[in-house]
Backbone as JSON, one array per atom type, in Angstrom:
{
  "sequence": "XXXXXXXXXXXXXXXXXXXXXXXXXXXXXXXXXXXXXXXXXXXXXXXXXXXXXXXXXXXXXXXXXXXXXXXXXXXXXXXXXXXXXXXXXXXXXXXXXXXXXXXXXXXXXXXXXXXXXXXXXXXXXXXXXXXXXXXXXXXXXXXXXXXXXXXXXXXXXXXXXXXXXXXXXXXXXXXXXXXXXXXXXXXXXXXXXXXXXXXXXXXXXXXXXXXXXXXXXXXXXXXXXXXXXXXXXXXXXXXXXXXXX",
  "N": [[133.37, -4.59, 122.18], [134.38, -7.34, 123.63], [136.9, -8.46, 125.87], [139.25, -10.77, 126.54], [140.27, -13.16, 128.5], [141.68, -16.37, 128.96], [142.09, -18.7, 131.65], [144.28, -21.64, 131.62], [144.5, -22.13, 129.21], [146.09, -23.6, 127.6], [145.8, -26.55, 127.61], [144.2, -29.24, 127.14], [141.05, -28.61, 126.9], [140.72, -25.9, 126.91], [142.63, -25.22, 124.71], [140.75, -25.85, 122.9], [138.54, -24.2, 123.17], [139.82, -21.33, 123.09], [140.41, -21.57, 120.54], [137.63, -21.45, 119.44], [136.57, -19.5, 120.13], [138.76, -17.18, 119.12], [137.96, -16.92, 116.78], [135.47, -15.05, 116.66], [133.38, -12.49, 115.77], [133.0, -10.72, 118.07], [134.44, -11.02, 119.94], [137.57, -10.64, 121.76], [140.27, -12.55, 122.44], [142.82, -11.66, 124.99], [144.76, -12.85, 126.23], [146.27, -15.51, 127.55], [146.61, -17.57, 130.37], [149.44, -19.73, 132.01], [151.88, -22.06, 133.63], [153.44, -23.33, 132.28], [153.86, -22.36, 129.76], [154.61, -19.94, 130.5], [155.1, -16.21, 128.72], [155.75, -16.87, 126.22], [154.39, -17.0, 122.85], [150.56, -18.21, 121.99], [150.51, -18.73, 119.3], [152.43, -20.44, 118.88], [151.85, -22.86, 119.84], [149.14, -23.08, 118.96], [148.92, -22.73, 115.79], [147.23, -21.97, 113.85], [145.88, -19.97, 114.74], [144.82, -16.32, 113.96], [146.29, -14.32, 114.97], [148.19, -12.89, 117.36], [148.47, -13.97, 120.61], [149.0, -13.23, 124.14], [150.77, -15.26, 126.8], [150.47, -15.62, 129.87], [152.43, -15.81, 133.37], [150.89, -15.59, 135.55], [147.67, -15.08, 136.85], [147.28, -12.83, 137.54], [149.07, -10.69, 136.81], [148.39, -10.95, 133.8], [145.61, -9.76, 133.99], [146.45, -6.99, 134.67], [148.06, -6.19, 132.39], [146.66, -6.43, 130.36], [143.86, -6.05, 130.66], [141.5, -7.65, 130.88], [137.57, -7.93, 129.95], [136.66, -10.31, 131.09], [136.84, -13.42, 132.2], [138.18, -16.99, 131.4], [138.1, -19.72, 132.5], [139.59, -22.68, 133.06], [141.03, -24.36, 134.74], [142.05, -25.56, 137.77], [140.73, -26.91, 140.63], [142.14, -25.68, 143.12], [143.21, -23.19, 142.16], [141.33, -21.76, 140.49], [139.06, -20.98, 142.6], [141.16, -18.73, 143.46], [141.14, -17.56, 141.33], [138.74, -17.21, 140.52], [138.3, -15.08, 142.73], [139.84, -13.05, 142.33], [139.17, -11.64, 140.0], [136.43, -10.64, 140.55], [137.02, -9.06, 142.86], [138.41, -6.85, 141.03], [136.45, -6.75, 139.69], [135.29, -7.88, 137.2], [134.45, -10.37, 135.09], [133.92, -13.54, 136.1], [133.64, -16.35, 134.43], [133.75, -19.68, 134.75], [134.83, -22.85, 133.79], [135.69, -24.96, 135.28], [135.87, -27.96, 137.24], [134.55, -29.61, 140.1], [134.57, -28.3, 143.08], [133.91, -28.19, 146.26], [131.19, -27.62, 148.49], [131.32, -25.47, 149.64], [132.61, -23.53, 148.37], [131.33, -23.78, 146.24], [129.38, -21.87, 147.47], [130.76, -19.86, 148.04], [131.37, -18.49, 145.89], [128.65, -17.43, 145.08], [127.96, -15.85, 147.0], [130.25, -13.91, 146.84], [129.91, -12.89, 144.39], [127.14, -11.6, 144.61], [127.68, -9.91, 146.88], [129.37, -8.13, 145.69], [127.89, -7.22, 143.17], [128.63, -8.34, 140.86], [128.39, -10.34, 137.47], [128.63, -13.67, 137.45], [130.09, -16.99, 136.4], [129.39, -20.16, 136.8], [129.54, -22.75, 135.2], [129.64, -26.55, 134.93], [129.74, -28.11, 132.67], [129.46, -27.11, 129.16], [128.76, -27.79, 126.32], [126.47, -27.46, 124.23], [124.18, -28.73, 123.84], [123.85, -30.37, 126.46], [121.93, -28.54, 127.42], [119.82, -29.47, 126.16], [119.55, -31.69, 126.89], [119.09, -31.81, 130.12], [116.09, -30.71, 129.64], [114.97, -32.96, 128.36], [115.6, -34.63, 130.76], [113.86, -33.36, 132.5], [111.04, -34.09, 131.41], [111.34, -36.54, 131.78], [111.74, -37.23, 134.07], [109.25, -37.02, 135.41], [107.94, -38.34, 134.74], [108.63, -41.0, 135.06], [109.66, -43.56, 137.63], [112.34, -44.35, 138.89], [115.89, -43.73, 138.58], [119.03, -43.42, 136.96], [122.35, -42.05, 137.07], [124.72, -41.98, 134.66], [128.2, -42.08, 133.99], [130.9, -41.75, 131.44], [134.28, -41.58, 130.63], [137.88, -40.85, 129.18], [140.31, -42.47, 130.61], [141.86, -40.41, 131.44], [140.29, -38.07, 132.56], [140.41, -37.16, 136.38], [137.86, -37.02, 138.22], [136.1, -38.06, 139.79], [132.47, -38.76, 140.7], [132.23, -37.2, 137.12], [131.45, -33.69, 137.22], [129.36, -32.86, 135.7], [127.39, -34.77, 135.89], [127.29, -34.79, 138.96], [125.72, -32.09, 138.71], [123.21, -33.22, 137.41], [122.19, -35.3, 139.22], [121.6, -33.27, 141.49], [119.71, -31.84, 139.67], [117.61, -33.62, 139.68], [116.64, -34.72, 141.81], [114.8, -32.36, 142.48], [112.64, -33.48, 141.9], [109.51, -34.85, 142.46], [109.42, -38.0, 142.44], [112.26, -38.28, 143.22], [112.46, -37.4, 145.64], [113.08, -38.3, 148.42], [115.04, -40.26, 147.89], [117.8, -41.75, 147.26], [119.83, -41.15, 144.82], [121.5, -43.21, 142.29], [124.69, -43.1, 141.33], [127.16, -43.66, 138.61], [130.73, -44.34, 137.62], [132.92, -44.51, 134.95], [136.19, -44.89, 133.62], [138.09, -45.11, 131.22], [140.89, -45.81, 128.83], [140.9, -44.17, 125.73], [138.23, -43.54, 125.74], [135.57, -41.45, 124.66], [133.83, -38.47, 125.99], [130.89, -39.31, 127.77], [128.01, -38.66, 128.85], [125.26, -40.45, 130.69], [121.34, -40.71, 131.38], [119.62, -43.13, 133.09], [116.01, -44.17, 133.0], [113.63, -45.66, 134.11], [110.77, -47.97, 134.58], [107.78, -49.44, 134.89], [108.5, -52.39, 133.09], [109.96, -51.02, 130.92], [112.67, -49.08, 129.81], [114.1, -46.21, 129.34], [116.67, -44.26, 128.2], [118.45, -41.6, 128.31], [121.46, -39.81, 126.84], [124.45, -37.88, 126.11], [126.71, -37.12, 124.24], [130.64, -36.5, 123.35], [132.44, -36.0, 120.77], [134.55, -34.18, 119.96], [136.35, -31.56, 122.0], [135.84, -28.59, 120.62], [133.25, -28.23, 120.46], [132.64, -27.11, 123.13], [132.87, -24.72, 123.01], [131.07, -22.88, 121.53], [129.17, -22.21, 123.63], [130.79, -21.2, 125.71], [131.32, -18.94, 124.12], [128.73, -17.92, 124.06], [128.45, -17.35, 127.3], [130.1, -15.32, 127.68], [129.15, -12.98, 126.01], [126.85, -12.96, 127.0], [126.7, -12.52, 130.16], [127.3, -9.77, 131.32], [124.76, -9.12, 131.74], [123.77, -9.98, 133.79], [124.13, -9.76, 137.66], [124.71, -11.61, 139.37], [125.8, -14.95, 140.37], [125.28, -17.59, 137.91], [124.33, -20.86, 136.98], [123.33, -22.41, 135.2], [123.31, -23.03, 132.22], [121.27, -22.42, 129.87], [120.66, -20.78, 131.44], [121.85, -18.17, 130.01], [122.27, -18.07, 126.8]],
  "CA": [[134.25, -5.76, 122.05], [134.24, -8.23, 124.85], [138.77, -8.97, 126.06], [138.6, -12.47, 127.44], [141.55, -14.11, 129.4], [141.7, -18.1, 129.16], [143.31, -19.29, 132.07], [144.28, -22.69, 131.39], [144.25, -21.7, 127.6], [147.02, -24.59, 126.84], [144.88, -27.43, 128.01], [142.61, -29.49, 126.23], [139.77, -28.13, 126.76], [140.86, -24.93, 126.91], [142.87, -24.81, 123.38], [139.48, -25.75, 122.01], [137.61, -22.63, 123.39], [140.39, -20.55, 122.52], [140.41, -21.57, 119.2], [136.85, -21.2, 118.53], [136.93, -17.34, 120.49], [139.47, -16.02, 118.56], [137.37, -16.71, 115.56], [134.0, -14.38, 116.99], [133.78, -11.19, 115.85], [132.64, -9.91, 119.03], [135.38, -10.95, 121.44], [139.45, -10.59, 121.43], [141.38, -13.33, 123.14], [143.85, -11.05, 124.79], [145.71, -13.43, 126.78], [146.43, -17.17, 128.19], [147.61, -18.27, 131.62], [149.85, -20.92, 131.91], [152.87, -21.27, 134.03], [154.38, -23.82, 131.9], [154.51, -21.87, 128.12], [154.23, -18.32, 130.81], [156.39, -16.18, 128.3], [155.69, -17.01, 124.67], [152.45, -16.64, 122.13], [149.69, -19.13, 121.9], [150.62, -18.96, 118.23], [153.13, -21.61, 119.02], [151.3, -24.36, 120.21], [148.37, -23.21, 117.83], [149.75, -21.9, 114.74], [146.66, -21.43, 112.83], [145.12, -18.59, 115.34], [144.53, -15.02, 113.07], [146.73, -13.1, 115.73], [149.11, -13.25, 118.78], [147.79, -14.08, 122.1], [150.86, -13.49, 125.1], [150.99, -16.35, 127.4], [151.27, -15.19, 131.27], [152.42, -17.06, 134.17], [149.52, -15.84, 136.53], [146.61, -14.02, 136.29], [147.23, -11.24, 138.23], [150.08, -10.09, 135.52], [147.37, -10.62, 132.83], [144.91, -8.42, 134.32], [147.24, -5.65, 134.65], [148.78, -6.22, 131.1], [145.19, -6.49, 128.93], [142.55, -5.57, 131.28], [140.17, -7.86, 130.11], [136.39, -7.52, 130.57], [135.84, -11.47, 131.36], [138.13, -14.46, 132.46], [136.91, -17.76, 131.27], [139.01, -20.43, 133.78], [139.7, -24.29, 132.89], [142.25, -24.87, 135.4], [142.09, -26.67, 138.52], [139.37, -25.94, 141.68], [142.63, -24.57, 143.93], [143.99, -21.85, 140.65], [139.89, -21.23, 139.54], [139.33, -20.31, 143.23], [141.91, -18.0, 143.28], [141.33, -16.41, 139.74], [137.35, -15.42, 140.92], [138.09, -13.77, 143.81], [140.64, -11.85, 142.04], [137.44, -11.41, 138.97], [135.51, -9.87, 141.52], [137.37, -8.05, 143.13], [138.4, -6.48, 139.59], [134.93, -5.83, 138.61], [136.15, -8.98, 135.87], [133.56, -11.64, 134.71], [134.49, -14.86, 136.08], [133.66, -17.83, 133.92], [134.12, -21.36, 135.33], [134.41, -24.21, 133.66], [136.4, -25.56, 135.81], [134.75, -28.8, 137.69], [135.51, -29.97, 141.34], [134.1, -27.62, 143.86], [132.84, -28.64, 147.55], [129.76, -26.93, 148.76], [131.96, -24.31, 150.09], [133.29, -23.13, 147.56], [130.5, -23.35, 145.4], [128.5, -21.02, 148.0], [131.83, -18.81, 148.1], [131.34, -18.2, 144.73], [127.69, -16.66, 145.1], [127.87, -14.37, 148.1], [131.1, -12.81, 146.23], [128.69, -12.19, 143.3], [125.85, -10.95, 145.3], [128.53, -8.7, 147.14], [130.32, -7.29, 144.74], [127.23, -7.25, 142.29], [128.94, -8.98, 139.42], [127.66, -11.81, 137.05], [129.91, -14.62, 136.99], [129.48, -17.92, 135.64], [130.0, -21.68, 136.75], [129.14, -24.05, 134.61], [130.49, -27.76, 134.58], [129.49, -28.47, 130.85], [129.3, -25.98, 128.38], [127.81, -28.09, 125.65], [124.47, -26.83, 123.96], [123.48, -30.64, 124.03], [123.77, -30.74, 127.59], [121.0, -28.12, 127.74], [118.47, -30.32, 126.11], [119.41, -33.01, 127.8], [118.44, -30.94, 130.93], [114.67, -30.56, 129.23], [114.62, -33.74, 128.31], [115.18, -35.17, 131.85], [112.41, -32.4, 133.1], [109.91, -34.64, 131.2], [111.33, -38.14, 131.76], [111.46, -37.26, 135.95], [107.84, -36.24, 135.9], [106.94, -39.9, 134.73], [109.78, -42.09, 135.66], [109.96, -43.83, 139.14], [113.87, -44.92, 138.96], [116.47, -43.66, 137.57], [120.43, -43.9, 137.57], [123.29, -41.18, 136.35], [125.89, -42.16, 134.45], [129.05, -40.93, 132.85], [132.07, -42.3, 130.76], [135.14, -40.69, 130.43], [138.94, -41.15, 129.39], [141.05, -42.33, 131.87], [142.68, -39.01, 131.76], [139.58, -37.59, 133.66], [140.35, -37.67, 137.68], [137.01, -36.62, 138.79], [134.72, -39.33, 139.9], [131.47, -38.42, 139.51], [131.82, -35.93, 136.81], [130.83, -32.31, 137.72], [128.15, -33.21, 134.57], [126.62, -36.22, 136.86], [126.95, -34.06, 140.03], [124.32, -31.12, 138.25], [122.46, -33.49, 137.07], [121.73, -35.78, 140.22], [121.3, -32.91, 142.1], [118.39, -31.29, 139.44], [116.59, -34.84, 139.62], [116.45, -34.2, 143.5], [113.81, -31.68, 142.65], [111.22, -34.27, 141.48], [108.91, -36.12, 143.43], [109.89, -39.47, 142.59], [113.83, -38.76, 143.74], [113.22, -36.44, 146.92], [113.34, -39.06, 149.07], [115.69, -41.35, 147.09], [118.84, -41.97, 146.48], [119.81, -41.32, 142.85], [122.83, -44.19, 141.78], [125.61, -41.92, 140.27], [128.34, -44.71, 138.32], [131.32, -43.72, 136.44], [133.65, -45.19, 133.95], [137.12, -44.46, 133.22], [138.8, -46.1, 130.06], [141.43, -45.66, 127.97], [139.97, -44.11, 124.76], [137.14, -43.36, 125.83], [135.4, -40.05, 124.37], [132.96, -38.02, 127.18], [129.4, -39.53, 127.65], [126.87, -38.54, 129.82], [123.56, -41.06, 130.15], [120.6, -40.85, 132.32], [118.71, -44.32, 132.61], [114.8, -43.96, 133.45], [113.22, -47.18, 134.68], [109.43, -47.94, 134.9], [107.42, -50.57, 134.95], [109.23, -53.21, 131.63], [110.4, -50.4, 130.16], [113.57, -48.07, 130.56], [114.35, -44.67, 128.59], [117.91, -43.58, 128.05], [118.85, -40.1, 127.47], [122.51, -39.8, 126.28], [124.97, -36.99, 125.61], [128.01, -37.55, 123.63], [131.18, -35.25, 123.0], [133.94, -36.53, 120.19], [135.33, -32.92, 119.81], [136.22, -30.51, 122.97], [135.25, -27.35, 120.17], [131.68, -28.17, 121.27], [132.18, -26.23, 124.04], [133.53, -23.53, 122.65], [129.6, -21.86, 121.76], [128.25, -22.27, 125.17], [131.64, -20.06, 126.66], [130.9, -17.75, 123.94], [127.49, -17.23, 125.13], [128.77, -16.52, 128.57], [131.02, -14.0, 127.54], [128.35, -12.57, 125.76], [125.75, -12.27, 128.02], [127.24, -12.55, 131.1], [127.3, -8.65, 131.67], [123.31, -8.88, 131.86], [123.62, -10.47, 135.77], [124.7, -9.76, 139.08], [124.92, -12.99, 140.36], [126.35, -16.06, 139.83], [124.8, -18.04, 136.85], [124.79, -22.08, 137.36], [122.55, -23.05, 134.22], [123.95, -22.85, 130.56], [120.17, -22.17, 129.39], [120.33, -18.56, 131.63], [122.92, -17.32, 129.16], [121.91, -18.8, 125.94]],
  "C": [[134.51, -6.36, 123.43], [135.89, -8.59, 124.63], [138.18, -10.05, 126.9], [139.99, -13.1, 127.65], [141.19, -15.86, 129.28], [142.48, -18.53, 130.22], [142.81, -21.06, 131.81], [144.33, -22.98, 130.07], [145.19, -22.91, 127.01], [146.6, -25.66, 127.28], [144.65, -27.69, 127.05], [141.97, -28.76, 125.69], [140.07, -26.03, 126.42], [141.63, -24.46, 125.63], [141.79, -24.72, 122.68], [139.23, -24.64, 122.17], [138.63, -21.95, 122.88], [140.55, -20.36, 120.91], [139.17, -21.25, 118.69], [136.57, -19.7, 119.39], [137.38, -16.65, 119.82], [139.06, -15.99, 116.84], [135.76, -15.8, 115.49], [134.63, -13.29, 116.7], [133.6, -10.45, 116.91], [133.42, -10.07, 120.34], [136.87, -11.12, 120.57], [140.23, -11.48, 122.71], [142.55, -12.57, 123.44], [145.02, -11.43, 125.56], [145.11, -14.83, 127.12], [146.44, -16.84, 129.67], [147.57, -19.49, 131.77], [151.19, -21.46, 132.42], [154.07, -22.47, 133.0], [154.85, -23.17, 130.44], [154.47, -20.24, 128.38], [155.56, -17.68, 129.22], [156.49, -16.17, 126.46], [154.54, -16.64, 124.28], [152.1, -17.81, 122.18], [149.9, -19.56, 120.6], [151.86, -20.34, 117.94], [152.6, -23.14, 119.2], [150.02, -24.22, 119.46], [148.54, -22.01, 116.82], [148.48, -21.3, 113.49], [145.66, -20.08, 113.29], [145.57, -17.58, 113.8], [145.51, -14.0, 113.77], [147.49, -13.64, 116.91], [148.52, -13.27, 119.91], [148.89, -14.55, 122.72], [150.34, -14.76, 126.24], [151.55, -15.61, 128.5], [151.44, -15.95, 132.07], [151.29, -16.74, 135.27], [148.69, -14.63, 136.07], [146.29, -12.89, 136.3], [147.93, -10.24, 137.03], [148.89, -9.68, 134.04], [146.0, -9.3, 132.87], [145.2, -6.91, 134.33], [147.61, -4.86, 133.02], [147.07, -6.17, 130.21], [144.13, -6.22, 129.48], [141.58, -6.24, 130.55], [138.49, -7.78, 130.71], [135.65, -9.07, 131.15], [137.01, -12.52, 131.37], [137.35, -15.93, 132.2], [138.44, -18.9, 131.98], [138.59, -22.22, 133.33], [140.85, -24.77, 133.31], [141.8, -26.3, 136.62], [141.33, -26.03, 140.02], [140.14, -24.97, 142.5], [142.6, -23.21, 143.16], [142.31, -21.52, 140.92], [139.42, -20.49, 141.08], [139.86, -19.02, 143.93], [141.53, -16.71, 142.42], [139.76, -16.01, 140.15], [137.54, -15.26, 141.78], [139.49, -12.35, 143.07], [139.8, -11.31, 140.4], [136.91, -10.53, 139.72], [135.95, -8.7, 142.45], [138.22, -6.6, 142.47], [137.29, -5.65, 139.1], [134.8, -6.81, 137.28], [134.6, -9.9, 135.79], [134.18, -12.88, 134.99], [133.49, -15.73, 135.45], [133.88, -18.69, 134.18], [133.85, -22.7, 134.85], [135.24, -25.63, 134.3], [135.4, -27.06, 136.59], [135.48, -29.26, 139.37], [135.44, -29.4, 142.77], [133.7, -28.12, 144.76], [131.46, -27.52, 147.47], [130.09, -25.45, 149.09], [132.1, -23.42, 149.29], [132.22, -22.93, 146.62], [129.43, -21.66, 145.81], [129.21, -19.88, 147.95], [131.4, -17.66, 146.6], [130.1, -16.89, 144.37], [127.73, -15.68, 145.64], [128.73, -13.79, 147.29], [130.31, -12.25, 145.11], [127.98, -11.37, 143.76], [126.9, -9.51, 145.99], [129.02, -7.82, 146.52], [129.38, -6.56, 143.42], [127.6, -7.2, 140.68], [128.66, -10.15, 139.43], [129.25, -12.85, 136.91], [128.98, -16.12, 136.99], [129.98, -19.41, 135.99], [129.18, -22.82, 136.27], [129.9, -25.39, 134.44], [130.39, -28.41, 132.94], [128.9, -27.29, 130.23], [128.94, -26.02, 127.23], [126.68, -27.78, 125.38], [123.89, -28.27, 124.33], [123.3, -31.17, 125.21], [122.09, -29.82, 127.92], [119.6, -28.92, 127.56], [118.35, -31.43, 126.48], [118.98, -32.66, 129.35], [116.58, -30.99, 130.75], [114.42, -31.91, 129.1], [114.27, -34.78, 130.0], [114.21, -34.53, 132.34], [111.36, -33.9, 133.09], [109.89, -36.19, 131.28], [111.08, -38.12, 133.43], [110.32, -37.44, 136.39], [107.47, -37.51, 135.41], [107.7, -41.23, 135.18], [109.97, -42.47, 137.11], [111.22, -44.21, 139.79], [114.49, -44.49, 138.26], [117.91, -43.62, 137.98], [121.28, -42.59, 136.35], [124.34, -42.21, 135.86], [126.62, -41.58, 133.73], [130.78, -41.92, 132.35], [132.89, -41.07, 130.28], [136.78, -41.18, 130.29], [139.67, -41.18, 130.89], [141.92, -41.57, 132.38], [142.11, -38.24, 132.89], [139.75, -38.43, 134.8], [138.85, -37.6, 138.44], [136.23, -37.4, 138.52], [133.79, -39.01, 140.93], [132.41, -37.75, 138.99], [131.14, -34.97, 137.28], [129.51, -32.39, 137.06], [127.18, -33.63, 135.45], [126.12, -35.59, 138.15], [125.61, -33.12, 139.47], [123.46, -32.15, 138.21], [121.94, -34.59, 137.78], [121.13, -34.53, 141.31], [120.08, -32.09, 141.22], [117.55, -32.49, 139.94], [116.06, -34.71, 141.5], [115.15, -33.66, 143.62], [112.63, -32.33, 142.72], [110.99, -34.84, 142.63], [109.41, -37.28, 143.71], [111.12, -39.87, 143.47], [113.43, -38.13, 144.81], [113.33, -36.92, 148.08], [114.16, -40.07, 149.05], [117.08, -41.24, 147.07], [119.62, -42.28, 144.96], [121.32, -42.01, 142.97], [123.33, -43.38, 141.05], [126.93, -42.9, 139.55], [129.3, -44.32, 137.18], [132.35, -44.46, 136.34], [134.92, -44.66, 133.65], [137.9, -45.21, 132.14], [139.36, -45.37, 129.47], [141.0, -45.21, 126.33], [138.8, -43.8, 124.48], [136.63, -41.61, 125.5], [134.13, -40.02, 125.72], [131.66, -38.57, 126.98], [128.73, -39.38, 129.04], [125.82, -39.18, 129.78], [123.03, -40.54, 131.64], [119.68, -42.02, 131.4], [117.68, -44.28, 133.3], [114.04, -45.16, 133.52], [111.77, -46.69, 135.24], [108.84, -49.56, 135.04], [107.22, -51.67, 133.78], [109.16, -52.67, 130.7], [111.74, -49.55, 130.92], [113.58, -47.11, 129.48], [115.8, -44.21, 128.77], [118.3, -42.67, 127.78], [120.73, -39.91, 127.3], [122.87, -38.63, 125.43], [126.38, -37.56, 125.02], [128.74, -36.81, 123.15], [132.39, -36.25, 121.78], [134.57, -35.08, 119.91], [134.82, -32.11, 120.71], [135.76, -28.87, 122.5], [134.05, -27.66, 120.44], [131.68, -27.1, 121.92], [132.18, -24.62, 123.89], [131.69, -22.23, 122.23], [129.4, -22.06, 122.86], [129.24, -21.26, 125.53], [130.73, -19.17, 126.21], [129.58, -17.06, 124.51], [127.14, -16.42, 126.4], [129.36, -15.68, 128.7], [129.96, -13.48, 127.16], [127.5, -11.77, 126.46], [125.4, -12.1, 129.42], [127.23, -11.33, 132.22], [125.87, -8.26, 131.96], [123.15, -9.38, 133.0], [124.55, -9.52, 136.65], [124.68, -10.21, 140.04], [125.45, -14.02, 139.55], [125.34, -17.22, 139.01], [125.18, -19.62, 136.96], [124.44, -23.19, 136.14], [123.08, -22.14, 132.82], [122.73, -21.96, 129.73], [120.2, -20.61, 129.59], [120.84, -17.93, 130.52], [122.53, -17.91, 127.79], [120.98, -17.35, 125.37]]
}
């Protein structure tokens, strides 16, 4: 049985995953963190969970209190920071879907893996649909001479690019066509707006659009599971949704 910590579990994004976790038979949601509901059950703010999940105000407390075997983190880059080096130095599975990272921090992330020789996991989208949108750009790069990221997002999201847009300017990098280029990254913020990811592929009087689209944050909720899952099969840090899959 895989114990799995949510920090950020009263979120958005993070009620979703929790809600579709505590319905796997193979993992036990055995806590939140959250410092604003620290203190109560999760069964409060979602009443149709199967079971009680305690609500801590930091993570350290949680670790102590449920020992879980994997922390899956949808907070904020300072907190997610924080929570894997205290993963790792645990022996814990950090999970990251947090988005927002410098270079630093991203590299921080690895060596502590490689050091410590635990798998941990940062992914900025956790969508299966993002994966084949991944394959799909493979085969549009390899014939396409132009192309442009884009991403739409409620004006709730602060993060301009998306973390989405960031991966996925920096795979296109790999190709021929971009490794000298400057890939156009343009993002959208509106009121109402549900998450979209495009890539636009430009040739000669033609273009190609590849397009991801989220209207429900339970999407993500298979891709965590996956990383909980199979997460314990590394000892390094994991950057692609596909590894774990």
């Amino acid at each position: 049985m895989h114990r799995v910590v949510v920090a950020g579990g009263t979120g958005r994004t993070g009620k979703a995953v929790v809600r579709y976790l505590a319905n796997c038979e193979e993992i036990e949601v055995v806590g939140v963190v959250s410092r604003m509901y620290a203190g109560t059950d999760l069964r409060k703010l979602l009443p149709d969970l199967n079971y009680s999940i305690p609500i801590f105000k930091q993570l350290e407390q949680a670790l102590l209190a449920v020992k879980p075997t994997a922390v899956v983190d949808f907070t904020v880059p300072e907190a997610a920071v924080t929570h894997f080096r205290l993963c790792i130095d645990n022996k814990i599975h950090p999970i990251i879907g947090t988005t927002g990272f410098n270079d630093q921090e991203q590299s921080l992330f690895a060596d502590l893996c490689l050091k410590h020789r635990v798998g941990g996991a940062l992914i900025p989208n956790f969508a299966l649909g993002m994966v084949v949108m991944k394959k799909a750009l493979a085969e549009a790069a390899a014939i396409f001479p132009y192309v442009a990221v884009i991403d739409y997002y409620s004006d709730q999201k602060k993060e301009v690019p998306s973390g989405t847009s960031k991966q996925l300017a920096a795979e296109l990098k790999i190709y021929d066509n971009y490794k000298c280029r400057e890939i156009p990254v343009y993002s959208f913020r509106i009121p109402g707006q549900n998450a979209s990811q495009q890539l636009k592929f430009g040739g000669q009087g033609e273009t190609i659009t590849i397009s991801h689209d989220v209207s429900d944050r339970i999407c993500f909720g298979l891709g965590v599971y996956k990383a909980v899952i199979n997460i314990g099969k590394f000892n390094h840090l994991v950057t692609d949704l596909s590894d774990l899959l």
